[in-house]
Amino acid sequence: MVEDIETILFHEQTILSRLDELAAQLTEDYRDKELTVVAVLNGSVMFLADLLRRIPLPLKIDALSVSSYHGGTESTGTVTFHQDKLPDIDGRHVLVLDDILDTGLTLHAICEKLRRECRPLSVECCVLLTKRKGRAAEAEAKYAGFEIGDEFVVGYGLDYDERYRNLPFVGVLRREVFGG
Ligand code: PRP
């Protein structure tokens, strides 16, 4: 598995140090607010667990299962919601948590749907990684761990064809692996 990685971009300790900073900022911003964190499955699982353990607020956790990559390295352009029931966030401040902001299609579709159908007080996004590129859909992450280029990354929750999610670091996948 590790042999498929070309370069490690962020080691575990680097990620955790950055999460300390992000968590401190979020704790400050959401103090005295009714916060629900909505995790976007599956990619956000590591990020969710490590980040939220650093936030000593009485928050609630919910999750949404969506996908748009369907095993490939490029977004299909269609965001599929895998469940009918949306989080109960009426009158609450919402922080949508995802592993990566790439084309923006996923976060755009989620935020629009939550705002339109669930009556939250506010919706902001928090991502571990944000790609330095133009977006196909309007999406903004107020909170972001690291900015990266347009390389295909895996690890720490991010997958290629459902593999590599359990690597403890974020790295660039060798092109030979996905035929890129
Ligand atoms: C990936 C990733 C983000 C989204 C970002 O999800 O986890 O949710 O794509 O890309 P975008 O900004 O171009 O929409 P994927 O559909 O691969 O599902 P996964 O979380 O289960 O890996």
mmCIF file of C-alpha atoms and ligand atoms in Angstrom:
data_model
loop_
_atom_site.group_PDB
_atom_site.id
_atom_site.type_symbol
_atom_site.label_atom_id
_atom_site.label_comp_id
_atom_site.label_asym_id
_atom_site.label_seq_id
_atom_site.Cartn_x
_atom_site.Cartn_y
_atom_site.Cartn_z
ATOM 1 C CA MET A 1 0.000 0.000 0.000
ATOM 2 C CA VAL A 2 2.684 2.511 1.048
ATOM 3 C CA GLU A 3 4.705 1.516 -2.030
ATOM 4 C CA ASP A 4 1.939 3.061 -4.199
ATOM 5 C CA ILE A 5 2.607 6.488 -2.704
ATOM 6 C CA GLU A 6 4.855 8.823 -4.676
ATOM 7 C CA THR A 7 5.255 11.580 -2.073
ATOM 8 C CA ILE A 8 3.972 12.108 1.422
ATOM 9 C CA LEU A 9 2.485 15.602 1.623
ATOM 10 C CA PHE A 10 1.389 15.680 5.263
ATOM 11 C CA HIS A 11 2.624 13.313 7.951
ATOM 12 C CA GLU A 12 0.316 12.338 10.794
ATOM 13 C CA GLN A 13 1.982 14.697 13.267
ATOM 14 C CA THR A 14 1.728 17.617 10.839
ATOM 15 C CA ILE A 15 -1.976 16.917 10.375
ATOM 16 C CA LEU A 16 -2.620 16.659 14.104
ATOM 17 C CA SER A 17 -0.763 19.909 14.829
ATOM 18 C CA ARG A 18 -2.866 21.687 12.243
ATOM 19 C CA LEU A 19 -6.012 20.163 13.770
ATOM 20 C CA ASP A 20 -5.031 21.681 17.118
ATOM 21 C CA GLU A 21 -5.130 25.109 15.461
ATOM 22 C CA LEU A 22 -8.369 24.489 13.566
ATOM 23 C CA ALA A 23 -10.051 23.122 16.687
ATOM 24 C CA ALA A 24 -9.019 26.152 18.725
ATOM 25 C CA GLN A 25 -10.493 28.463 16.096
ATOM 26 C CA LEU A 26 -13.747 26.464 15.885
ATOM 27 C CA THR A 27 -14.059 26.310 19.681
ATOM 28 C CA GLU A 28 -13.787 30.083 19.779
ATOM 29 C CA ASP A 29 -16.204 30.686 16.880
ATOM 30 C CA TYR A 30 -18.912 28.274 18.093
ATOM 31 C CA ARG A 31 -18.745 28.969 21.823
ATOM 32 C CA ASP A 32 -22.318 29.553 23.121
ATOM 33 C CA LYS A 33 -23.838 28.354 19.823
ATOM 34 C CA GLU A 34 -25.950 25.242 19.198
ATOM 35 C CA LEU A 35 -23.586 23.403 16.856
ATOM 36 C CA THR A 36 -24.236 20.302 14.765
ATOM 37 C CA VAL A 37 -21.333 18.875 12.804
ATOM 38 C CA VAL A 38 -22.481 17.097 9.649
ATOM 39 C CA ALA A 39 -19.782 14.747 8.415
ATOM 40 C CA VAL A 40 -19.658 13.816 4.736
ATOM 41 C CA LEU A 41 -19.030 10.061 4.541
ATOM 42 C CA ASN A 42 -16.832 8.210 3.893
ATOM 43 C CA GLY A 43 -13.828 10.428 3.360
ATOM 44 C CA SER A 44 -14.190 12.548 6.493
ATOM 45 C CA VAL A 45 -14.029 9.769 9.105
ATOM 46 C CA MET A 46 -10.411 10.260 10.267
ATOM 47 C CA PHE A 47 -10.699 14.035 10.124
ATOM 48 C CA LEU A 48 -13.989 13.926 12.058
ATOM 49 C CA ALA A 49 -12.634 11.747 14.853
ATOM 50 C CA ASP A 50 -9.358 13.621 15.324
ATOM 51 C CA LEU A 51 -10.814 17.116 14.976
ATOM 52 C CA LEU A 52 -13.869 16.737 17.193
ATOM 53 C CA ARG A 53 -11.900 15.202 20.050
ATOM 54 C CA ARG A 54 -10.092 18.538 20.207
ATOM 55 C CA ILE A 55 -13.276 20.653 20.483
ATOM 56 C CA PRO A 56 -14.632 20.783 24.057
ATOM 57 C CA LEU A 57 -18.107 22.061 23.122
ATOM 58 C CA PRO A 58 -21.496 20.319 23.603
ATOM 59 C CA LEU A 59 -21.913 19.719 19.878
ATOM 60 C CA LYS A 60 -23.996 17.117 18.071
ATOM 61 C CA ILE A 61 -22.733 14.868 15.273
ATOM 62 C CA ASP A 62 -24.657 13.749 12.230
ATOM 63 C CA ALA A 63 -23.584 12.382 8.856
ATOM 64 C CA LEU A 64 -24.498 12.361 5.198
ATOM 65 C CA SER A 65 -23.506 9.695 2.738
ATOM 66 C CA VAL A 66 -22.903 11.082 -0.735
ATOM 67 C CA SER A 67 -20.628 10.289 -3.628
ATOM 68 C CA SER A 68 -19.613 11.778 -6.924
ATOM 69 C CA TYR A 69 -16.358 10.033 -7.829
ATOM 70 C CA HIS A 70 -17.646 6.456 -7.910
ATOM 71 C CA GLY A 71 -14.182 4.925 -7.729
ATOM 72 C CA GLY A 72 -12.468 7.106 -10.327
ATOM 73 C CA THR A 73 -10.037 10.027 -10.035
ATOM 74 C CA GLU A 74 -12.342 12.693 -11.474
ATOM 75 C CA SER A 75 -15.751 13.869 -10.321
ATOM 76 C CA THR A 76 -18.632 12.464 -12.358
ATOM 77 C CA GLY A 77 -20.349 15.846 -11.949
ATOM 78 C CA THR A 78 -23.382 14.296 -10.276
ATOM 79 C CA VAL A 79 -23.709 14.176 -6.512
ATOM 80 C CA THR A 80 -25.694 11.174 -5.309
ATOM 81 C CA PHE A 81 -27.312 11.253 -1.845
ATOM 82 C CA HIS A 82 -27.449 7.755 -0.387
ATOM 83 C CA GLN A 83 -30.188 8.329 2.174
ATOM 84 C CA ASP A 84 -33.597 9.962 2.256
ATOM 85 C CA LYS A 85 -33.440 11.290 5.785
ATOM 86 C CA LEU A 86 -31.591 14.571 6.217
ATOM 87 C CA PRO A 87 -30.052 15.683 9.549
ATOM 88 C CA ASP A 88 -32.354 17.351 12.077
ATOM 89 C CA ILE A 89 -30.700 20.795 12.111
ATOM 90 C CA ASP A 90 -33.700 23.122 12.351
ATOM 91 C CA GLY A 91 -32.551 26.209 14.281
ATOM 92 C CA ARG A 92 -28.981 24.997 14.701
ATOM 93 C CA HIS A 93 -25.599 26.196 13.442
ATOM 94 C CA VAL A 94 -24.136 23.635 11.064
ATOM 95 C CA LEU A 95 -20.545 22.836 10.226
ATOM 96 C CA VAL A 96 -20.229 20.514 7.231
ATOM 97 C CA LEU A 97 -17.031 18.505 7.496
ATOM 98 C CA ASP A 98 -15.348 16.928 4.498
ATOM 99 C CA ASP A 99 -11.904 15.631 3.631
ATOM 100 C CA ILE A 100 -11.329 17.644 0.447
ATOM 101 C CA LEU A 101 -12.713 20.551 -1.549
ATOM 102 C CA ASP A 102 -11.935 19.888 -5.211
ATOM 103 C CA THR A 103 -14.478 20.837 -7.908
ATOM 104 C CA GLY A 104 -16.824 22.083 -5.170
ATOM 105 C CA LEU A 105 -19.753 20.052 -6.518
ATOM 106 C CA THR A 106 -20.154 17.953 -3.370
ATOM 107 C CA LEU A 107 -20.138 20.773 -0.820
ATOM 108 C CA HIS A 108 -22.250 22.976 -3.056
ATOM 109 C CA ALA A 109 -24.934 20.294 -3.411
ATOM 110 C CA ILE A 110 -24.910 19.507 0.318
ATOM 111 C CA CYS A 111 -25.025 23.117 1.534
ATOM 112 C CA GLU A 112 -27.785 24.019 -0.922
ATOM 113 C CA LYS A 113 -29.877 21.042 0.130
ATOM 114 C CA LEU A 114 -29.413 21.654 3.859
ATOM 115 C CA ARG A 115 -30.223 25.372 3.531
ATOM 116 C CA ARG A 116 -33.246 24.693 1.343
ATOM 117 C CA GLU A 117 -34.770 21.742 3.179
ATOM 118 C CA CYS A 118 -33.598 21.820 6.815
ATOM 119 C CA ARG A 119 -33.832 25.447 8.077
ATOM 120 C CA PRO A 120 -30.445 25.716 9.809
ATOM 121 C CA LEU A 121 -29.384 29.044 11.404
ATOM 122 C CA SER A 122 -26.088 28.949 9.537
ATOM 123 C CA VAL A 123 -24.056 26.583 7.361
ATOM 124 C CA GLU A 124 -20.257 26.724 7.063
ATOM 125 C CA CYS A 125 -17.789 24.209 5.651
ATOM 126 C CA CYS A 126 -14.602 22.801 7.122
ATOM 127 C CA VAL A 127 -12.232 20.677 5.044
ATOM 128 C CA LEU A 128 -8.874 19.079 5.680
ATOM 129 C CA LEU A 129 -7.621 19.851 2.166
ATOM 130 C CA THR A 130 -8.551 22.470 -0.383
ATOM 131 C CA LYS A 131 -7.303 22.373 -3.957
ATOM 132 C CA ARG A 132 -5.813 25.539 -5.410
ATOM 133 C CA LYS A 133 -7.956 25.683 -8.562
ATOM 134 C CA GLY A 134 -11.146 27.067 -10.062
ATOM 135 C CA ARG A 135 -14.361 25.422 -8.868
ATOM 136 C CA ALA A 136 -17.098 23.941 -11.058
ATOM 137 C CA ALA A 137 -19.673 24.915 -8.431
ATOM 138 C CA GLU A 138 -19.762 27.711 -5.890
ATOM 139 C CA ALA A 139 -18.431 26.302 -2.639
ATOM 140 C CA GLU A 140 -16.318 27.848 0.053
ATOM 141 C CA ALA A 141 -14.606 26.366 3.084
ATOM 142 C CA LYS A 142 -14.349 28.937 5.847
ATOM 143 C CA TYR A 143 -12.091 26.494 7.679
ATOM 144 C CA ALA A 144 -9.384 24.559 5.815
ATOM 145 C CA GLY A 145 -6.398 22.565 7.023
ATOM 146 C CA PHE A 146 -4.054 22.698 4.051
ATOM 147 C CA GLU A 147 -4.020 23.975 0.486
ATOM 148 C CA ILE A 148 -2.683 21.605 -2.184
ATOM 149 C CA GLY A 149 -2.147 21.576 -5.953
ATOM 150 C CA ASP A 150 -4.202 19.541 -8.405
ATOM 151 C CA GLU A 151 -2.586 16.170 -7.643
ATOM 152 C CA PHE A 152 -4.519 13.019 -6.758
ATOM 153 C CA VAL A 153 -4.119 12.413 -3.046
ATOM 154 C CA VAL A 154 -5.026 9.497 -0.795
ATOM 155 C CA GLY A 155 -4.741 8.566 2.862
ATOM 156 C CA TYR A 156 -6.167 9.819 6.148
ATOM 157 C CA GLY A 157 -9.688 9.057 4.879
ATOM 158 C CA LEU A 158 -9.133 9.803 1.180
ATOM 159 C CA ASP A 159 -9.406 6.853 -1.178
ATOM 160 C CA TYR A 160 -8.790 5.599 -4.656
ATOM 161 C CA ASP A 161 -11.374 2.920 -5.440
ATOM 162 C CA GLU A 162 -12.053 2.584 -1.674
ATOM 163 C CA ARG A 163 -8.387 1.818 -0.864
ATOM 164 C CA TYR A 164 -5.755 3.780 1.081
ATOM 165 C CA ARG A 165 -8.250 5.434 3.473
ATOM 166 C CA ASN A 166 -6.466 3.914 6.475
ATOM 167 C CA LEU A 167 -3.028 5.352 5.713
ATOM 168 C CA PRO A 168 -2.177 7.677 8.613
ATOM 169 C CA PHE A 169 -0.775 10.377 6.289
ATOM 170 C CA VAL A 170 -1.856 12.222 3.110
ATOM 171 C CA GLY A 171 0.199 11.368 0.042
ATOM 172 C CA VAL A 172 0.218 11.626 -3.729
ATOM 173 C CA LEU A 173 -0.742 8.382 -5.470
ATOM 174 C CA ARG A 174 1.672 7.094 -8.129
ATOM 175 C CA ARG A 175 0.266 7.636 -11.622
ATOM 176 C CA GLU A 176 0.899 4.006 -12.593
ATOM 177 C CA VAL A 177 -1.669 2.942 -9.983
ATOM 178 C CA PHE A 178 -4.577 4.731 -11.605
ATOM 179 C CA GLY A 179 -3.250 4.871 -15.142
ATOM 180 C CA GLY A 180 -3.144 8.683 -15.146
HETATM 181 C C1 PRP B 1 -14.838 12.890 -2.510
HETATM 182 C C2 PRP B 1 -14.423 13.612 -1.236
HETATM 183 C C3 PRP B 1 -15.342 14.821 -1.189
HETATM 184 C C4 PRP B 1 -15.573 15.130 -2.647
HETATM 185 C C5 PRP B 1 -14.756 16.319 -3.052
HETATM 186 O O1 PRP B 1 -15.955 12.084 -2.254
HETATM 187 O O2 PRP B 1 -14.562 12.797 -0.111
HETATM 188 O O3 PRP B 1 -16.581 14.504 -0.569
HETATM 189 O O4 PRP B 1 -15.194 13.954 -3.382
HETATM 190 O O5 PRP B 1 -14.761 16.528 -4.431
HETATM 191 P P1 PRP B 1 -15.541 17.694 -5.190
HETATM 192 O O6 PRP B 1 -15.194 18.993 -4.508
HETATM 193 O O7 PRP B 1 -14.952 17.612 -6.579
HETATM 194 O O8 PRP B 1 -17.003 17.398 -5.174
HETATM 195 P P2 PRP B 1 -16.308 10.724 -3.016
HETATM 196 O O9 PRP B 1 -17.444 10.975 -3.951
HETATM 197 O O10 PRP B 1 -15.056 10.146 -3.630
HETATM 198 O O11 PRP B 1 -16.817 9.815 -1.812
HETATM 199 P P3 PRP B 1 -15.998 9.343 -0.502
HETATM 200 O O12 PRP B 1 -16.034 10.469 0.501
HETATM 201 O O13 PRP B 1 -16.742 8.157 -0.016
HETATM 202 O O14 PRP B 1 -14.583 9.020 -0.916
#
